[in-house]
Every structure is written in C-alpha cells, then in structure tokens.
C-alpha cells in the first residue's frame, strides 16, 4: 500500500507516515532518518529510524502513542535513547534480505505480494551453486543514495 520508505511528492511512504505521526503526537515537525531505502511492495520486519528530537513522552510509552496515529500496517515496536552521533542510516552495520518463493501449483493467500509464486519444480542444485556467489561480506554501497546526516536522539525500531 506504500511506495517504500523515502518520502516522495507523488506517493504515500512510510517515512511520511512516521513523520506525520510524530508531529501529531509530539507537536513538532521532524525529519526521520531511515537505515536504508525500501521500494514499493517491500516489507521490513525490523527497520531502524532515528529522530533528532526528544519527546516528553516516556520512551516505553512513545511506541503506543505513535502507533495510535499510524495505520495498522505500520508499527513502532520500541523507542530507545541513542548517542548524538548515531544516525540510523550511517550507523547501520548489517542488513539482511530474505527472498521467498512459494513453490506450489496452489496459491497461498498469506504469501500474496510477499513471495514469488513459482509453480514449476525448482532446480535446487543450480540455486545452491548461484547462492555461493553471495556468501560472505558484500559491498552494496553503490545501491544506496546519500542524504544529509543529522544528529539523533531517539531511534524507533
């Protein structure tokens, strides 16, 4: 239902929703820095973002307050105090991507838009050979765009 993380002029994004929820909850417009970009249709089980603003709402209550203003599909799980030099994007040390294949001739309503439906028999040996090229530490820096670095006070997960 959303067009990725990063705010866009022509589409609704997760960053926009979180920034709007923060402003309504805490009374101040903020820029929310995310740990990376996601595309439309991509789902994140765990995503870190940071905000350069301290709220008077206790950290353990902040997720509840924000979630009351967010749609059901977007949830803040926790809020933690972080050092000023922390930036969700530039402090990120690990990213894990999971690609799912629903390998069946029968559809699965729970994997619609979350897994690639492939009804034919998979060539597992060829997939394992190809997967070897991804084992180890990889540098995908060329895939990320740079944005302004900000100081942060709160990280939302």
mmCIF file of C-alpha atoms in Angstrom, residues 14-142:
data_model
loop_
_atom_site.group_PDB
_atom_site.id
_atom_site.type_symbol
_atom_site.label_atom_id
_atom_site.label_comp_id
_atom_site.label_asym_id
_atom_site.label_seq_id
_atom_site.Cartn_x
_atom_site.Cartn_y
_atom_site.Cartn_z
ATOM 1 C CA UNK A 14 6.469 5.044 5.447
ATOM 2 C CA UNK A 15 8.764 7.986 6.231
ATOM 3 C CA UNK A 16 5.900 10.390 5.607
ATOM 4 C CA UNK A 17 3.569 8.408 7.867
ATOM 5 C CA UNK A 18 6.100 8.285 10.728
ATOM 6 C CA UNK A 19 6.937 11.985 10.413
ATOM 7 C CA UNK A 20 3.247 12.923 10.427
ATOM 8 C CA UNK A 21 2.538 10.658 13.406
ATOM 9 C CA UNK A 22 5.448 12.227 15.298
ATOM 10 C CA UNK A 23 4.267 15.769 14.578
ATOM 11 C CA UNK A 24 0.716 14.966 15.706
ATOM 12 C CA UNK A 25 1.969 13.156 18.815
ATOM 13 C CA UNK A 26 4.856 15.371 19.891
ATOM 14 C CA UNK A 27 3.851 18.719 18.387
ATOM 15 C CA UNK A 28 6.994 19.240 16.309
ATOM 16 C CA UNK A 29 7.781 18.562 12.653
ATOM 17 C CA UNK A 30 10.872 16.336 12.347
ATOM 18 C CA UNK A 31 12.968 14.619 9.706
ATOM 19 C CA UNK A 32 13.117 10.869 10.263
ATOM 20 C CA UNK A 33 16.318 9.227 9.025
ATOM 21 C CA UNK A 34 15.909 5.585 7.975
ATOM 22 C CA UNK A 35 18.510 2.812 7.969
ATOM 23 C CA UNK A 36 18.044 2.358 4.232
ATOM 24 C CA UNK A 37 15.632 2.689 1.386
ATOM 25 C CA UNK A 38 12.964 0.187 0.502
ATOM 26 C CA UNK A 39 10.971 0.005 -2.688
ATOM 27 C CA UNK A 40 7.229 -0.167 -3.117
ATOM 28 C CA UNK A 41 5.996 -3.631 -2.208
ATOM 29 C CA UNK A 42 8.964 -4.421 0.037
ATOM 30 C CA UNK A 43 8.200 -5.350 3.639
ATOM 31 C CA UNK A 44 10.529 -4.819 6.589
ATOM 32 C CA UNK A 45 10.182 -6.954 9.700
ATOM 33 C CA UNK A 46 12.763 -4.886 11.562
ATOM 34 C CA UNK A 47 13.684 -1.385 10.442
ATOM 35 C CA UNK A 48 15.506 1.309 12.395
ATOM 36 C CA UNK A 49 14.938 5.021 12.003
ATOM 37 C CA UNK A 50 16.190 7.966 14.024
ATOM 38 C CA UNK A 51 14.787 11.345 15.002
ATOM 39 C CA UNK A 52 16.642 14.408 16.256
ATOM 40 C CA UNK A 53 14.139 15.422 18.916
ATOM 41 C CA UNK A 54 13.477 14.448 22.490
ATOM 42 C CA UNK A 55 9.853 13.940 23.455
ATOM 43 C CA UNK A 56 8.357 14.474 26.898
ATOM 44 C CA UNK A 57 6.573 11.135 26.413
ATOM 45 C CA UNK A 58 8.475 8.344 28.223
ATOM 46 C CA UNK A 59 10.334 6.060 25.813
ATOM 47 C CA UNK A 60 8.354 2.984 26.852
ATOM 48 C CA UNK A 61 5.072 4.823 26.055
ATOM 49 C CA UNK A 62 6.208 6.503 22.840
ATOM 50 C CA UNK A 63 5.534 3.478 20.571
ATOM 51 C CA UNK A 64 1.960 3.262 21.859
ATOM 52 C CA UNK A 65 1.410 6.971 21.283
ATOM 53 C CA UNK A 66 2.813 6.828 17.738
ATOM 54 C CA UNK A 67 1.011 3.598 16.857
ATOM 55 C CA UNK A 68 -2.300 5.226 17.768
ATOM 56 C CA UNK A 69 -1.671 7.586 14.816
ATOM 57 C CA UNK A 70 -0.208 5.075 12.365
ATOM 58 C CA UNK A 71 -2.136 2.721 10.060
ATOM 59 C CA UNK A 72 -2.334 -0.933 11.135
ATOM 60 C CA UNK A 73 0.342 -1.955 8.621
ATOM 61 C CA UNK A 74 2.987 0.343 10.158
ATOM 62 C CA UNK A 75 4.078 -0.341 13.751
ATOM 63 C CA UNK A 76 6.714 1.166 16.028
ATOM 64 C CA UNK A 77 7.936 -1.659 18.275
ATOM 65 C CA UNK A 78 10.207 0.291 20.604
ATOM 66 C CA UNK A 79 11.985 3.600 21.145
ATOM 67 C CA UNK A 80 15.450 3.881 22.639
ATOM 68 C CA UNK A 81 17.770 6.730 23.546
ATOM 69 C CA UNK A 82 20.888 6.768 21.355
ATOM 70 C CA UNK A 83 24.106 8.832 21.359
ATOM 71 C CA UNK A 84 24.104 12.123 19.420
ATOM 72 C CA UNK A 85 26.436 10.654 16.793
ATOM 73 C CA UNK A 86 24.030 7.789 15.996
ATOM 74 C CA UNK A 87 22.346 8.010 12.603
ATOM 75 C CA UNK A 88 20.090 5.150 11.534
ATOM 76 C CA UNK A 89 21.469 5.174 8.011
ATOM 77 C CA UNK A 90 25.167 5.720 8.647
ATOM 78 C CA UNK A 91 25.345 3.668 11.849
ATOM 79 C CA UNK A 92 23.803 0.577 10.269
ATOM 80 C CA UNK A 93 26.255 -2.337 10.409
ATOM 81 C CA UNK A 94 24.143 -5.154 8.964
ATOM 82 C CA UNK A 95 21.245 -5.685 6.606
ATOM 83 C CA UNK A 96 19.579 -8.979 5.873
ATOM 84 C CA UNK A 97 17.329 -9.567 2.899
ATOM 85 C CA UNK A 98 15.013 -12.546 2.600
ATOM 86 C CA UNK A 99 13.526 -13.555 -0.715
ATOM 87 C CA UNK A 100 10.674 -16.031 -0.559
ATOM 88 C CA UNK A 101 9.498 -18.447 -3.242
ATOM 89 C CA UNK A 102 6.099 -20.069 -2.887
ATOM 90 C CA UNK A 103 6.791 -23.266 -4.811
ATOM 91 C CA UNK A 104 3.378 -24.801 -5.366
ATOM 92 C CA UNK A 105 0.717 -25.022 -8.036
ATOM 93 C CA UNK A 106 -1.785 -23.924 -5.381
ATOM 94 C CA UNK A 107 -1.797 -20.253 -4.356
ATOM 95 C CA UNK A 108 -1.183 -19.233 -0.778
ATOM 96 C CA UNK A 109 -3.275 -16.211 0.257
ATOM 97 C CA UNK A 110 -0.759 -15.384 3.007
ATOM 98 C CA UNK A 111 2.152 -15.037 0.601
ATOM 99 C CA UNK A 112 0.435 -12.814 -1.968
ATOM 100 C CA UNK A 113 2.780 -9.868 -2.639
ATOM 101 C CA UNK A 114 5.271 -11.330 -0.136
ATOM 102 C CA UNK A 115 6.666 -14.264 -2.092
ATOM 103 C CA UNK A 116 7.299 -15.089 -5.709
ATOM 104 C CA UNK A 117 4.813 -17.720 -6.836
ATOM 105 C CA UNK A 118 6.610 -20.347 -8.912
ATOM 106 C CA UNK A 119 4.541 -23.443 -9.699
ATOM 107 C CA UNK A 120 7.234 -25.442 -11.565
ATOM 108 C CA UNK A 121 9.821 -27.696 -9.955
ATOM 109 C CA UNK A 122 12.806 -25.730 -8.667
ATOM 110 C CA UNK A 123 16.339 -26.570 -9.773
ATOM 111 C CA UNK A 124 17.711 -26.575 -6.234
ATOM 112 C CA UNK A 125 21.245 -27.607 -7.277
ATOM 113 C CA UNK A 126 21.521 -24.636 -9.654
ATOM 114 C CA UNK A 127 20.125 -22.319 -6.982
ATOM 115 C CA UNK A 128 22.690 -23.546 -4.452
ATOM 116 C CA UNK A 129 25.536 -23.020 -6.936
ATOM 117 C CA UNK A 130 24.369 -19.469 -7.647
ATOM 118 C CA UNK A 131 23.913 -18.702 -3.943
ATOM 119 C CA UNK A 132 27.618 -19.356 -3.301
ATOM 120 C CA UNK A 133 28.395 -16.036 -5.013
ATOM 121 C CA UNK A 134 26.547 -14.212 -2.220
ATOM 122 C CA UNK A 135 28.230 -15.898 0.748
ATOM 123 C CA UNK A 136 30.486 -13.611 2.773
ATOM 124 C CA UNK A 137 30.764 -9.889 3.238
ATOM 125 C CA UNK A 138 29.494 -7.882 0.282
ATOM 126 C CA UNK A 139 29.758 -4.183 -0.514
ATOM 127 C CA UNK A 140 26.446 -2.927 -1.864
ATOM 128 C CA UNK A 141 27.244 0.755 -1.226
ATOM 129 C CA UNK A 142 26.612 1.613 -4.875
#
